[in-house]
Tab-separated table of C-alpha atoms in Angstrom:
chain	number	residue	atom	x	y	z
J	21	UNK	CA	60.369	-157.435	73.396
J	22	UNK	CA	57.749	-159.263	75.190
J	23	UNK	CA	56.060	-162.311	73.374
J	24	UNK	CA	52.594	-161.599	71.580
J	25	UNK	CA	49.711	-162.175	74.014
J	26	UNK	CA	47.487	-164.938	72.485
J	27	UNK	CA	43.899	-165.308	73.291
J	28	UNK	CA	42.633	-168.129	75.343
J	29	UNK	CA	40.465	-169.693	72.757
J	30	UNK	CA	38.558	-171.987	75.084
J	31	UNK	CA	37.611	-168.811	77.332
J	32	UNK	CA	36.834	-166.829	74.257
J	33	UNK	CA	34.447	-169.469	72.950
J	34	UNK	CA	32.484	-169.635	76.033
J	35	UNK	CA	31.776	-165.841	75.554
J	36	UNK	CA	28.716	-165.787	73.561
J	37	UNK	CA	28.520	-162.072	73.349
J	38	UNK	CA	30.175	-159.837	70.248
J	39	UNK	CA	32.954	-157.775	71.337
J	40	UNK	CA	32.901	-154.302	70.096
J	41	UNK	CA	35.254	-152.474	67.787
J	42	UNK	CA	38.368	-151.794	69.790
J	43	UNK	CA	40.418	-148.584	69.193
J	44	UNK	CA	43.775	-147.319	70.886
J	45	UNK	CA	45.045	-143.539	71.208
J	46	UNK	CA	48.305	-143.069	72.625
J	47	UNK	CA	48.531	-139.268	73.188
J	48	UNK	CA	52.217	-139.263	74.141
J	49	UNK	CA	54.605	-141.453	72.257
J	50	UNK	CA	57.639	-140.004	74.101
J	51	UNK	CA	56.492	-140.679	77.403
J	52	UNK	CA	58.271	-143.468	79.121
J	53	UNK	CA	54.891	-145.349	80.089
J	54	UNK	CA	54.468	-145.411	76.512
J	55	UNK	CA	57.283	-147.782	75.853
J	56	UNK	CA	56.531	-149.902	79.039
J	57	UNK	CA	52.579	-150.278	77.589
J	58	UNK	CA	53.957	-151.596	74.193
J	59	UNK	CA	56.762	-153.389	75.454
J	60	UNK	CA	54.467	-155.454	77.738
J	61	UNK	CA	51.274	-155.691	75.356
J	62	UNK	CA	52.714	-156.186	71.916
J	63	UNK	CA	49.408	-156.894	70.657
J	64	UNK	CA	47.071	-154.301	72.266
J	65	UNK	CA	44.203	-155.739	70.242
J	66	UNK	CA	44.664	-159.232	71.566
J	67	UNK	CA	45.142	-157.968	75.451
J	68	UNK	CA	41.905	-155.873	74.969
J	69	UNK	CA	39.936	-158.510	73.165
J	70	UNK	CA	40.760	-161.017	75.857
J	71	UNK	CA	39.830	-158.551	78.744
J	72	UNK	CA	36.370	-157.837	77.384
J	73	UNK	CA	35.736	-161.493	76.614
J	74	UNK	CA	36.515	-162.435	80.091
J	75	UNK	CA	34.207	-159.721	81.355
J	76	UNK	CA	31.393	-160.437	79.144
J	77	UNK	CA	31.846	-164.144	79.784
J	78	UNK	CA	31.848	-164.119	83.747
J	79	UNK	CA	29.265	-160.912	84.097
J	80	UNK	CA	26.871	-162.512	81.518
J	81	UNK	CA	27.084	-166.039	81.625
J	82	UNK	CA	24.790	-168.275	79.554
J	83	UNK	CA	21.137	-168.072	80.193
J	84	UNK	CA	21.664	-164.630	81.977
J	85	UNK	CA	18.305	-162.786	82.016
J	86	UNK	CA	19.955	-159.730	80.890
J	87	UNK	CA	22.044	-158.835	77.930
J	88	UNK	CA	24.966	-156.483	77.926
J	89	UNK	CA	24.594	-153.022	77.208
J	90	UNK	CA	24.775	-152.057	73.819
J	91	UNK	CA	28.403	-150.794	73.629
J	92	UNK	CA	29.419	-149.748	70.291
J	93	UNK	CA	32.826	-149.239	70.740
J	94	UNK	CA	35.770	-148.987	73.233
J	95	UNK	CA	38.616	-146.812	72.929
J	96	UNK	CA	41.639	-146.975	75.039
J	97	UNK	CA	43.406	-143.718	75.786
J	98	UNK	CA	47.042	-143.578	76.721
J	99	UNK	CA	48.358	-140.447	78.569
J	100	UNK	CA	49.872	-139.046	81.810
J	101	UNK	CA	47.641	-138.207	84.516
J	102	UNK	CA	47.344	-138.446	88.277
J	103	UNK	CA	45.782	-141.839	89.528
J	104	UNK	CA	45.405	-145.176	87.571
J	105	UNK	CA	42.614	-145.394	85.414
J	106	UNK	CA	39.127	-144.397	84.609
J	107	UNK	CA	36.217	-145.155	82.260
J	108	UNK	CA	33.754	-142.768	80.723
J	109	UNK	CA	31.305	-142.454	77.623
J	110	UNK	CA	32.842	-140.583	74.767
J	111	UNK	CA	31.649	-136.991	73.547
J	112	UNK	CA	29.782	-138.688	70.914
J	113	UNK	CA	27.475	-140.644	73.191
J	114	UNK	CA	27.527	-142.966	76.244
J	115	UNK	CA	27.430	-146.327	74.147
J	116	UNK	CA	30.897	-145.438	72.782
J	117	UNK	CA	33.191	-146.204	75.741
J	118	UNK	CA	36.622	-144.475	76.652
J	119	UNK	CA	39.012	-146.283	79.061
J	120	UNK	CA	42.045	-143.891	80.022
J	121	UNK	CA	44.789	-145.554	81.568
J	122	UNK	CA	47.828	-143.302	83.057
J	123	UNK	CA	51.304	-143.394	81.498
J	124	UNK	CA	52.612	-142.080	84.816
J	125	UNK	CA	51.334	-145.059	86.758
J	126	UNK	CA	52.613	-147.287	84.221
J	127	UNK	CA	55.967	-145.877	84.712
J	128	UNK	CA	55.767	-146.115	88.493
J	129	UNK	CA	54.714	-149.778	88.203
J	130	UNK	CA	57.680	-150.893	86.097
J	131	UNK	CA	60.084	-148.844	88.466
J	132	UNK	CA	58.795	-150.823	91.467
J	133	UNK	CA	58.824	-154.258	89.892
J	134	UNK	CA	62.143	-154.024	88.164
J	135	UNK	CA	63.675	-151.985	91.277
J	136	UNK	CA	62.188	-154.079	94.030
J	137	UNK	CA	62.700	-157.378	92.090
J	138	UNK	CA	59.008	-157.898	92.381
J	139	UNK	CA	58.043	-159.876	89.739
J	140	UNK	CA	59.744	-157.871	86.721
J	141	UNK	CA	57.981	-157.958	83.533
J	142	UNK	CA	55.628	-160.607	84.272
J	143	UNK	CA	54.349	-158.404	87.080
J	144	UNK	CA	53.854	-155.304	84.845
J	145	UNK	CA	52.098	-157.404	81.997
J	146	UNK	CA	49.668	-158.603	85.059
J	147	UNK	CA	48.901	-154.957	86.228
J	148	UNK	CA	48.180	-153.674	82.763
J	149	UNK	CA	45.787	-156.804	82.099
J	150	UNK	CA	44.210	-156.715	85.715
J	151	UNK	CA	43.524	-152.772	85.562
J	152	UNK	CA	42.376	-153.040	81.983
J	153	UNK	CA	39.754	-155.889	82.899
J	154	UNK	CA	38.746	-153.767	85.877
J	155	UNK	CA	38.056	-151.036	83.688
J	156	UNK	CA	36.095	-152.873	81.174
J	157	UNK	CA	33.812	-154.131	83.586
J	158	UNK	CA	32.601	-150.325	84.070
J	159	UNK	CA	32.013	-150.331	80.190
J	160	UNK	CA	29.707	-153.531	80.327
J	161	UNK	CA	27.865	-153.227	83.954
J	162	UNK	CA	24.702	-152.017	84.865
J	163	UNK	CA	24.563	-149.235	87.398
J	164	UNK	CA	20.760	-149.205	88.413
J	165	UNK	CA	20.230	-146.219	86.307
J	166	UNK	CA	22.790	-144.386	88.233
J	167	UNK	CA	21.827	-145.098	91.571
J	168	UNK	CA	24.346	-147.697	92.600
J	169	UNK	CA	26.857	-146.750	95.481
J	170	UNK	CA	30.186	-146.269	94.207
J	171	UNK	CA	31.883	-148.747	96.407
J	172	UNK	CA	29.316	-151.327	94.927
J	173	UNK	CA	30.333	-150.481	91.386
J	174	UNK	CA	33.954	-150.849	92.120
J	175	UNK	CA	33.428	-153.901	94.167
J	176	UNK	CA	32.043	-155.800	91.431
J	177	UNK	CA	34.906	-154.678	88.969
J	178	UNK	CA	37.471	-156.206	91.440
J	179	UNK	CA	35.361	-159.218	91.904
J	180	UNK	CA	35.568	-159.682	88.226
J	181	UNK	CA	39.260	-159.003	88.197
J	182	UNK	CA	39.794	-161.802	90.889
J	183	UNK	CA	37.772	-164.297	89.347
J	184	UNK	CA	39.956	-163.781	86.111
J	185	UNK	CA	42.993	-164.706	87.978
J	186	UNK	CA	44.338	-161.206	87.695
J	187	UNK	CA	44.446	-160.214	91.295
J	188	UNK	CA	47.433	-158.375	92.280
J	189	UNK	CA	49.929	-159.295	95.155
J	190	UNK	CA	49.370	-156.581	97.379
J	191	UNK	CA	45.278	-157.447	97.753
J	192	UNK	CA	44.583	-158.729	101.049
J	193	UNK	CA	41.166	-160.230	102.003
J	194	UNK	CA	41.020	-159.354	105.591
J	195	UNK	CA	39.286	-156.012	105.948
J	196	UNK	CA	40.356	-153.248	108.627
J	197	UNK	CA	38.656	-152.742	111.917
J	198	UNK	CA	36.524	-149.802	110.497
J	199	UNK	CA	35.807	-151.169	106.915
J	200	UNK	CA	32.292	-151.454	105.764
J	201	UNK	CA	31.020	-154.209	103.446
J	202	UNK	CA	30.438	-151.628	100.354
J	203	UNK	CA	33.840	-149.575	101.026
J	204	UNK	CA	34.533	-150.669	97.370
J	205	UNK	CA	37.514	-152.187	95.469
J	206	UNK	CA	39.077	-155.367	96.601
J	207	UNK	CA	37.551	-154.979	100.036
J	208	UNK	CA	33.701	-155.264	98.531
J	209	UNK	CA	34.988	-157.858	95.807
J	210	UNK	CA	36.193	-160.522	98.221
J	211	UNK	CA	33.109	-160.027	99.911
J	212	UNK	CA	31.230	-160.593	97.058
J	213	UNK	CA	33.357	-163.951	96.488
J	214	UNK	CA	32.666	-164.832	99.683
J	215	UNK	CA	28.922	-164.357	99.589
J	216	UNK	CA	28.861	-166.375	96.551
J	217	UNK	CA	30.627	-169.222	98.170
J	218	UNK	CA	28.759	-169.003	101.317
J	219	UNK	CA	25.399	-169.144	99.654
J	220	UNK	CA	26.574	-171.618	97.226
J	221	UNK	CA	25.503	-169.444	94.415
J	222	UNK	CA	28.275	-168.741	91.948
J	223	UNK	CA	26.016	-166.256	89.824
J	224	UNK	CA	25.100	-163.735	92.648
J	225	UNK	CA	27.113	-160.926	91.171
J	226	UNK	CA	25.835	-161.432	87.566
J	227	UNK	CA	22.313	-161.766	88.721
J	228	UNK	CA	22.691	-158.435	90.692
J	229	UNK	CA	24.256	-156.808	88.030
J	230	UNK	CA	21.383	-158.089	85.817
J	231	UNK	CA	18.764	-157.082	88.265
J	232	UNK	CA	20.185	-153.318	88.003
J	233	UNK	CA	19.565	-153.172	84.418
J	234	UNK	CA	16.043	-151.669	84.808
J	235	UNK	CA	15.902	-151.058	88.566
J	236	UNK	CA	17.186	-148.516	91.160
J	237	UNK	CA	19.534	-149.609	93.976
J	238	UNK	CA	16.803	-148.957	96.439
J	239	UNK	CA	18.634	-149.268	99.463
J	240	UNK	CA	19.943	-152.630	98.237
J	241	UNK	CA	16.515	-154.514	97.386
J	242	UNK	CA	17.878	-156.678	94.894
J	243	UNK	CA	20.949	-157.833	96.910
J	244	UNK	CA	18.796	-158.842	99.956
J	245	UNK	CA	16.442	-160.745	97.818
J	246	UNK	CA	19.767	-162.731	96.391
J	247	UNK	CA	20.810	-163.202	100.051
J	248	UNK	CA	17.297	-164.844	100.983
J	249	UNK	CA	16.426	-162.208	103.235
J	250	UNK	CA	19.720	-162.448	105.478
J	251	UNK	CA	21.123	-159.215	106.509
J	252	UNK	CA	23.891	-158.092	104.565
J	253	UNK	CA	25.494	-156.467	107.789
J	254	UNK	CA	25.503	-159.744	109.731
J	255	UNK	CA	26.784	-161.562	106.700
J	256	UNK	CA	29.884	-158.954	106.918
J	257	UNK	CA	30.513	-160.180	110.324
J	258	UNK	CA	30.328	-163.621	109.522
J	259	UNK	CA	32.908	-162.786	106.752
J	260	UNK	CA	35.240	-160.767	109.018
J	261	UNK	CA	35.401	-163.686	111.605
J	262	UNK	CA	36.219	-166.156	108.772
J	263	UNK	CA	38.991	-164.284	107.268
J	264	UNK	CA	40.223	-163.262	110.743
J	265	UNK	CA	40.545	-166.671	112.026
J	266	UNK	CA	42.194	-167.585	108.444
J	267	UNK	CA	44.865	-164.639	109.232
J	268	UNK	CA	45.385	-165.829	112.660
J	269	UNK	CA	46.499	-169.282	111.362
J	270	UNK	CA	48.711	-167.839	108.400
J	271	UNK	CA	50.215	-164.913	110.574
J	272	UNK	CA	49.983	-161.079	110.287
J	273	UNK	CA	49.381	-159.818	106.798
J	274	UNK	CA	51.416	-156.986	105.350
J	275	UNK	CA	49.980	-153.434	105.465
J	276	UNK	CA	47.405	-152.798	102.485
J	277	UNK	CA	48.608	-150.548	100.016
J	278	UNK	CA	46.776	-147.262	100.033
J	279	UNK	CA	43.787	-146.791	97.686
J	280	UNK	CA	41.524	-144.130	96.390
J	281	UNK	CA	43.356	-142.096	93.892
J	282	UNK	CA	42.489	-138.431	93.087
J	283	UNK	CA	40.673	-139.402	89.804
J	284	UNK	CA	37.325	-140.995	89.272
J	285	UNK	CA	37.900	-144.362	88.270
J	286	UNK	CA	40.180	-147.010	89.478
J	287	UNK	CA	42.139	-145.849	92.628
J	288	UNK	CA	44.279	-148.900	93.594
J	289	UNK	CA	47.867	-147.923	93.678
J	290	UNK	CA	50.456	-150.703	92.812
């Protein structure tokens, strides 16, 4: 049995925002993935609470111009489906959020982690925490009243997953030859992290999120303002050159793991 996860009280105390009630529904206790989940999260409440606290702490830091949306509850649904995970509003209303995590995916993660000797139990636990953190970003982020491109939405979620120290080992910051800055997931997440460093503004992503509380995307108007009027495509080329030169020094990176699962929501495949 895995040790009971403990909440990092230093991080928790740094989050001034209340965590909504957390619920769990397991729709198939007989599935192998259910056993894997409970083996590696012997306190699901602690794992979900820490993930929610980290999302709120990083996305809505002190003096944030915008409060988090009024999420009234979060229910984690464990069941088997193709893909990894997705987040949506409940049938009751959109203020009650549901995070759906695939038991089939967890089974595959565990098989590979133990079969390939790739981290074993620690690797499985790290992946569960990382995916849940990514999905909880979707529960708390603003989307410009539904106008923000999906790649930006997913990029913010993976930016935060990385900031929380939960990046999986298959992530690579060097983009492919044809990748765009808003391709989404870790590709865009790494770019947001670069922009924050390059512009000496660690609050760039939280500020962008806050600006989208009441405003639409409008072709990236608020992002351009945060970039000081600099062209995002030009900065993308600077980023490509920067990580490309680093890659030459470190040697060729392994081929990236395929992304974009068949379901809406998180699509990175471990």
